[in-house]
Coordinates of C-alpha atoms and ligand atoms in Angstrom, one line a residue:
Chain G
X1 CA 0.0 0.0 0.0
X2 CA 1.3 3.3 -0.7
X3 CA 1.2 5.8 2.0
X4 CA 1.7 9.1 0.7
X5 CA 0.5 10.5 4.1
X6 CA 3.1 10.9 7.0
X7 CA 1.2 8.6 9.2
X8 CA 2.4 10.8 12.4
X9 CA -0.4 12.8 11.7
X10 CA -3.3 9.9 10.9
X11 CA -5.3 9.4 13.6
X12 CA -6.2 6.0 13.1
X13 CA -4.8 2.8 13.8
X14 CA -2.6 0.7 11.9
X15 CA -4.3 -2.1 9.4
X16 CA -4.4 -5.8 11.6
X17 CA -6.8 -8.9 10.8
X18 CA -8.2 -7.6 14.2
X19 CA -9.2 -4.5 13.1
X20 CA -10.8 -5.8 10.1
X21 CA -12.8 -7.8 12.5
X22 CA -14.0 -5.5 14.1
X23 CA -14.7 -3.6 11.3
X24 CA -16.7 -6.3 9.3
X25 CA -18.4 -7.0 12.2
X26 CA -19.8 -3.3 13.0
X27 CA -20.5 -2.9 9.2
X28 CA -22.8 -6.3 9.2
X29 CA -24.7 -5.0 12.2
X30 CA -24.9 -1.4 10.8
X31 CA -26.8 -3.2 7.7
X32 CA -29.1 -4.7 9.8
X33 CA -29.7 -1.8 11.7
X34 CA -30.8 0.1 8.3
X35 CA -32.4 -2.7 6.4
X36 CA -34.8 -2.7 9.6
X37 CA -35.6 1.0 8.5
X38 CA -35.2 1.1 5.3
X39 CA -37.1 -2.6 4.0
X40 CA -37.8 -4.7 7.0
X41 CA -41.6 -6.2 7.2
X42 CA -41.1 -8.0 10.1
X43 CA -38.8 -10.5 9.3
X44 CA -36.0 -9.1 10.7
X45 CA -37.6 -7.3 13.4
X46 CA -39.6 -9.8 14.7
X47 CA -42.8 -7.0 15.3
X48 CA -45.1 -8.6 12.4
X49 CA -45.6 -4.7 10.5
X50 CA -45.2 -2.5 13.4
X51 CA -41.8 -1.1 13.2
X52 CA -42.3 -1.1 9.2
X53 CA -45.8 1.6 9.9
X54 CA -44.2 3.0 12.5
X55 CA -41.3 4.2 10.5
X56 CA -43.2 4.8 7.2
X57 CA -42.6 9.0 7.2
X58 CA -39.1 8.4 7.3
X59 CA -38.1 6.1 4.9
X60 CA -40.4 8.1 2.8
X61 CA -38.1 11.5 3.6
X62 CA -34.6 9.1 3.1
X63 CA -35.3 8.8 -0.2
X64 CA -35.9 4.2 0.2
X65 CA -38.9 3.5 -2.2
X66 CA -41.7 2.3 0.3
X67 CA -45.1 1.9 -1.3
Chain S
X1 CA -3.3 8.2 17.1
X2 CA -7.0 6.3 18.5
X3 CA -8.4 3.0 18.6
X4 CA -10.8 1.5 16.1
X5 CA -13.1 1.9 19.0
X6 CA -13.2 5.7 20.0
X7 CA -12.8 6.0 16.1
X8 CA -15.9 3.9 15.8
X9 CA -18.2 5.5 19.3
X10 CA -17.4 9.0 17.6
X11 CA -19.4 7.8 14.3
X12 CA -21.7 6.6 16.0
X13 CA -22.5 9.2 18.3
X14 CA -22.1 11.6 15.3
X15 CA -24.8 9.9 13.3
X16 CA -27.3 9.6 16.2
X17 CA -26.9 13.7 16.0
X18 CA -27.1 14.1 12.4
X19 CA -30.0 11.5 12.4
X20 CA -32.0 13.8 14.5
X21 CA -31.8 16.8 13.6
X22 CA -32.6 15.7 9.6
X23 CA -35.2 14.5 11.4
X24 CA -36.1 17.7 12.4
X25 CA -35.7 18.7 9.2
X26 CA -37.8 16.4 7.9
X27 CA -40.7 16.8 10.4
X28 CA -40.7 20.6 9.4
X29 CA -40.2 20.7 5.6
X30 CA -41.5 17.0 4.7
X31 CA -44.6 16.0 6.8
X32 CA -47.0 18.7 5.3
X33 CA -46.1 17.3 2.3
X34 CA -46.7 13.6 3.1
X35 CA -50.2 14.7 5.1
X36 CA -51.0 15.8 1.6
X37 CA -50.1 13.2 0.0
X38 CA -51.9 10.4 2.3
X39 CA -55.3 13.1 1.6
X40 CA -54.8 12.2 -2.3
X41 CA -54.4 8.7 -1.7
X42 CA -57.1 8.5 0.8
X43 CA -59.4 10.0 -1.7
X44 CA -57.9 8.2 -4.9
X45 CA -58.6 4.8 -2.8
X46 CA -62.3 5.4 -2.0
X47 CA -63.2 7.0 -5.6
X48 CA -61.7 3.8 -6.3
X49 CA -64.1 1.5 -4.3
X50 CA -67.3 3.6 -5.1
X51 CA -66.4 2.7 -8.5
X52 CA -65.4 -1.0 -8.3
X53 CA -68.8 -1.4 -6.2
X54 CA -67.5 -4.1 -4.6
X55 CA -67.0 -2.1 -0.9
X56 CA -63.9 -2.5 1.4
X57 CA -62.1 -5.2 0.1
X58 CA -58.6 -4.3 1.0
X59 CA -59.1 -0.9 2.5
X60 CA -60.9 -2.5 5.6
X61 CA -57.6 -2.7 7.1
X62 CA -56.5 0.6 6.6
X63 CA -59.7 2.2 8.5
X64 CA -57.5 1.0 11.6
X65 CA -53.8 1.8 10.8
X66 CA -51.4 -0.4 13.2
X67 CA -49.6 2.8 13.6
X68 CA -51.4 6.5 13.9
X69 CA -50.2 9.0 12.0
X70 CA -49.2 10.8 14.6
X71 CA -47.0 7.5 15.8
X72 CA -45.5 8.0 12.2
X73 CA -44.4 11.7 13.0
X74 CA -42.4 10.4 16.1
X75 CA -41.5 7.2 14.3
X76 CA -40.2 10.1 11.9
X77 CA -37.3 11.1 14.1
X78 CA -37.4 7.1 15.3
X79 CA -36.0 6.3 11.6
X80 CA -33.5 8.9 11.2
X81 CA -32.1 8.4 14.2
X82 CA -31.6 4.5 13.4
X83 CA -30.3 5.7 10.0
X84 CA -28.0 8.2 11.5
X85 CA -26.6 5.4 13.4
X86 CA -26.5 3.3 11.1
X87 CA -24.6 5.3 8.6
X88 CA -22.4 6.9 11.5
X89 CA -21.3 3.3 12.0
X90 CA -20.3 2.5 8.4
X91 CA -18.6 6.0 8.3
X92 CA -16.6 5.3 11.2
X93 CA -15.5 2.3 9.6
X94 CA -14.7 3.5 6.2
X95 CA -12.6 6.4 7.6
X96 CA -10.4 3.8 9.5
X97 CA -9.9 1.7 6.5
X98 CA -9.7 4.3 3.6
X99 CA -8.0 7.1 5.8
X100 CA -4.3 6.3 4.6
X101 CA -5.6 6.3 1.2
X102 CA -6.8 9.7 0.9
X103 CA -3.8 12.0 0.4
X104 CA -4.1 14.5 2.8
X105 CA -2.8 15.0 5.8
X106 CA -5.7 16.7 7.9
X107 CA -7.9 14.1 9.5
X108 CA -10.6 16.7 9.0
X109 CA -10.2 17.5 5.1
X110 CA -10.3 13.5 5.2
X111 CA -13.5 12.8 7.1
X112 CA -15.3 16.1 4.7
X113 CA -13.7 14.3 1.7
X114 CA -15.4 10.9 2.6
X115 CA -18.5 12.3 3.7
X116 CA -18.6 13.9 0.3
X117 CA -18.1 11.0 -1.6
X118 CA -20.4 9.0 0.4
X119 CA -23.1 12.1 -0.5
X120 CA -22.2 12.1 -4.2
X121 CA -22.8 7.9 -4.0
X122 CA -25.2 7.3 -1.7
X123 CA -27.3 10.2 -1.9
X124 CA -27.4 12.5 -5.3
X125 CA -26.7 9.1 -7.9
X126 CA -29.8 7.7 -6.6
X127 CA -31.7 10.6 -6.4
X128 CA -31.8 11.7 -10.2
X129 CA -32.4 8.3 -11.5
X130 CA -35.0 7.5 -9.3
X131 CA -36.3 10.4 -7.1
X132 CA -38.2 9.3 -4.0
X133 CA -42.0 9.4 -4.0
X134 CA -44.2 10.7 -1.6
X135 CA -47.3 7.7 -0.5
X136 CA -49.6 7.7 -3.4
X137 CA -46.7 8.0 -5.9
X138 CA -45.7 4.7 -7.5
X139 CA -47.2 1.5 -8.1
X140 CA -47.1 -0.8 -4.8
X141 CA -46.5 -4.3 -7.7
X142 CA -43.6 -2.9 -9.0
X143 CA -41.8 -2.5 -5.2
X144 CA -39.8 -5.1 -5.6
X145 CA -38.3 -3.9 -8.9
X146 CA -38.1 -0.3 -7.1
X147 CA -36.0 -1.8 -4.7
X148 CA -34.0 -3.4 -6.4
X149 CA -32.8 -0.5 -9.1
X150 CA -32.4 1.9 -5.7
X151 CA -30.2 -0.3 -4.0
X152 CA -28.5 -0.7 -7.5
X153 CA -27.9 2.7 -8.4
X154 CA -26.6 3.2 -4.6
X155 CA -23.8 0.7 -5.3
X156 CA -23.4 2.1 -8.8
X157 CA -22.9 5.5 -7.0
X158 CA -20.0 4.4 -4.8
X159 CA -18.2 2.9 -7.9
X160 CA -18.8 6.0 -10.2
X161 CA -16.8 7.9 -7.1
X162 CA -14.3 5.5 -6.6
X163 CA -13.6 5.5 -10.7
X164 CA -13.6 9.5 -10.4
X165 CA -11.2 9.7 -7.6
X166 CA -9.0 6.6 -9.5
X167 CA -9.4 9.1 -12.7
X168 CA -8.0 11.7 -11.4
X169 CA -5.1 10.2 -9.7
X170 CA -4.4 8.2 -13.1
X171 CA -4.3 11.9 -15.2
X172 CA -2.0 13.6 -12.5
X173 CA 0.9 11.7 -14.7
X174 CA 0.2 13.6 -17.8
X175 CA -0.1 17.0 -15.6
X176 CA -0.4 17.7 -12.2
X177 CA -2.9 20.5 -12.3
X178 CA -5.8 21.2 -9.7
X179 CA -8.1 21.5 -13.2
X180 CA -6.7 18.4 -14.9
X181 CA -7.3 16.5 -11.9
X182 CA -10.9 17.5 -11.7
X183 CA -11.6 17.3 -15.0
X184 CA -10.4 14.0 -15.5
X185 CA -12.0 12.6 -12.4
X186 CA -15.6 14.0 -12.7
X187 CA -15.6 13.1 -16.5
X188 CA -15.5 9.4 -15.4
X189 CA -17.9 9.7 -12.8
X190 CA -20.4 11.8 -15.0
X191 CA -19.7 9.0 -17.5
X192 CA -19.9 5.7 -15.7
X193 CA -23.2 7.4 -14.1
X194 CA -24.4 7.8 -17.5
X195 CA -23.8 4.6 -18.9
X196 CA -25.5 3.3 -15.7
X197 CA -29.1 5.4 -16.2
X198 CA -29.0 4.4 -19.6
X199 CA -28.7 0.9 -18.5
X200 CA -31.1 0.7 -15.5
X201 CA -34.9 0.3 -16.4
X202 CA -36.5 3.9 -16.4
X203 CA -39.2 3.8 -13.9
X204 CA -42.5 6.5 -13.9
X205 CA -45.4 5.5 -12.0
X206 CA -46.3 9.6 -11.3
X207 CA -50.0 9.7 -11.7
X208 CA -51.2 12.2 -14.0
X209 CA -53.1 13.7 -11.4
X210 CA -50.7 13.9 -8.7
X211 CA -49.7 17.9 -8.2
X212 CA -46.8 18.4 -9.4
X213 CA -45.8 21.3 -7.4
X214 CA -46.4 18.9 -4.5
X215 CA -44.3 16.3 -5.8
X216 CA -41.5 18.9 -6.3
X217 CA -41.7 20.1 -2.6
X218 CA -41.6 16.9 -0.8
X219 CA -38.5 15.7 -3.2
X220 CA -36.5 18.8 -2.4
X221 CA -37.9 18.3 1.5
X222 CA -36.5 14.6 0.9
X223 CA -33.2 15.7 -0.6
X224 CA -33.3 18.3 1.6
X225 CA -32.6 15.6 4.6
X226 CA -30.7 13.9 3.3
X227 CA -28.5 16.6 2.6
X228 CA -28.4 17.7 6.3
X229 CA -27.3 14.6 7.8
X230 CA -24.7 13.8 5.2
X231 CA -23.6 17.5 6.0
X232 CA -23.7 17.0 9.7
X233 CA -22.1 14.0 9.5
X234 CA -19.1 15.0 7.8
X235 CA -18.5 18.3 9.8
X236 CA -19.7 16.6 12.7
X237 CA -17.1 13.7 12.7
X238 CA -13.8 16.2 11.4
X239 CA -14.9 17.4 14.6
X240 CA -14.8 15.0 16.8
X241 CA -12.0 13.2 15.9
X242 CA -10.1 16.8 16.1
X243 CA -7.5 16.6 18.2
X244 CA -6.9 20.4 18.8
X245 CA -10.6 20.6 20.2
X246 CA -10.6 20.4 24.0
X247 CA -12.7 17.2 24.6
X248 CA -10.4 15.1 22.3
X249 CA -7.1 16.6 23.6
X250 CA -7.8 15.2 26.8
X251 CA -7.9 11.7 25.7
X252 CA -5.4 9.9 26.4
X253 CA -2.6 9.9 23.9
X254 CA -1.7 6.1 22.5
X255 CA 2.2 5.6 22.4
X256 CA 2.8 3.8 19.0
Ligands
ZN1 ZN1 -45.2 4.4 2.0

């Protein structure tokens, strides 16, 4: 990888198969936590169409086709 | 330097702010709209049951919502929170992986530069191709299909930016010019977006009778939010992960 930057002035941490862990794992559960507003009909969420209604106006306003 | 997880509780924190104030946003320049919008539908759906004679087939169910409308205007500021979150989180995580990449050396001109990017992407490629509807816009057999091409288009946005930003570093070796550069990387986004519309069915299920000044207003109120929490987002995170501001300088300093 080519690192242009001086790196004494990144603030983030150095590239392990931890980190990328980590950061799969908090990108999976960010996914679900927007297909629940954005598309879920209760499979995800386990509320039948509840969360889906209840969240109608907004996925409406971000711009997700709803209906 | 920080750990992957203040890096990551920053994001998130961030997007749970931007989330609700574009919710706030939305509430004030969106809901009338919507409210309008449900009225046309309301009255489109029993025009359409006088005239099919056959009563309440389907609409039965909708003479008892499961939610209120007025549980929809807090569930308003429910989903954009969750949204904030969620794109907080996958900011967060894009900033630690990508950050070496982008040639600067100001954390903050990096974390404006991604949130632009993920705007351009996420955001305005979507938006032209297939503008978002308000309820009583768009054919409820074809959602699917709808969903589908949007989450298409979204994907097809990220690679347009990532072939803009590859552009331009590929013509720096024939010139290393702020114009060249910027020519040369939004002429293959523009064009890879192009190709893309062209490919991707065209979809317009705008009823004839729809207003279109109301149509208009709640896809500017729609952008509109959109905007705001990409905008927060961005300046909210080169904040927080500024190290000159006094909250973050007080954090304890990682020896490498
Ligand atoms: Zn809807």
């Amino acid at each position: 990888m080519t690192a242009p930057v001086s790196t004494s002035s990144v603030a983030v941490p150095a590239l392990s198969p931890r980190l990328l862990a980590f950061a799969l794992l908090t990108v999976g559960l960010a996914l679900m936590l927007a297909y629940l507003v954005a598309f879920d009909q209760g499979a995800l969420s386990r509320s039948g169409m509840y969360l889906h209604e209840l969240m109608h106006d907004g996925r409406h306003l971000l711009g997700v086709p709803c209906h | 330097m920080r750990t992957f997880g203040s890096l990551l509780v920053r994001g998130l924190i961030v997007g749970l702010l931007a989330g609700l104030l574009a919710g706030t946003f939305a509430f004030v320049t969106g809901e009338p709209r919507i409210d309008s919008a449900i009225a046309i539908e309301e009255a489109n759906a029993s025009a359409h049951s006088h005239d099919a004679g056959s009563g309440h087939h389907e609409h039965a169910a909708e003479e008892e919502p499961l939610v209120s409308r007025d549980g929809q205007r807090f569930g308003l500021f429910l989903a954009a929170s969750l949204y904030g979150v969620a794109l907080g989180g996958i900011f967060a995580v894009g900033f630690t992986l990508l950050r070496r990449r982008l040639r600067t050396s100001s954390d903050s001109y990096a974390a404006l530069g991604l949130a632009a990017a993920g705007y351009v992407g996420i955001v305005l490629v979507p938006f032209f191709k297939y503008p978002p509807n308000p309820p009583a816009v768009g054919d409820p057999d074809t959602i699917t299909q709808r969903t589908v091409t949007y989450l298409l288009t979204l994907v097809i946005g990220l690679l347009a930016v990532w072939a803009g930003v590859a552009a331009s570093r590929w013509v720096q070796r024939f010139g290393d010019l702020p114009w060249i550069r910027l020519a040369g990387g939004g002429a293959a986004l523009v064009l890879t977006v192009v190709v893309a519309y062209l490919i991707l069915p065209k979809i317009n299920e705008v009823p004839g009778t729809f207003p279109a000044t109301l149509l208009w207003q709640f896809r500017l109120a729609s952008l509109g939010t959109q905007t705001v929490l990409w905008t927060l987002l961005g300046i909210g995170y080169a904040a927080a992960i500024d190290r000159r501001t006094p909250v973050a300088a007080s954090s304890k300093v990682v020896a490498a």
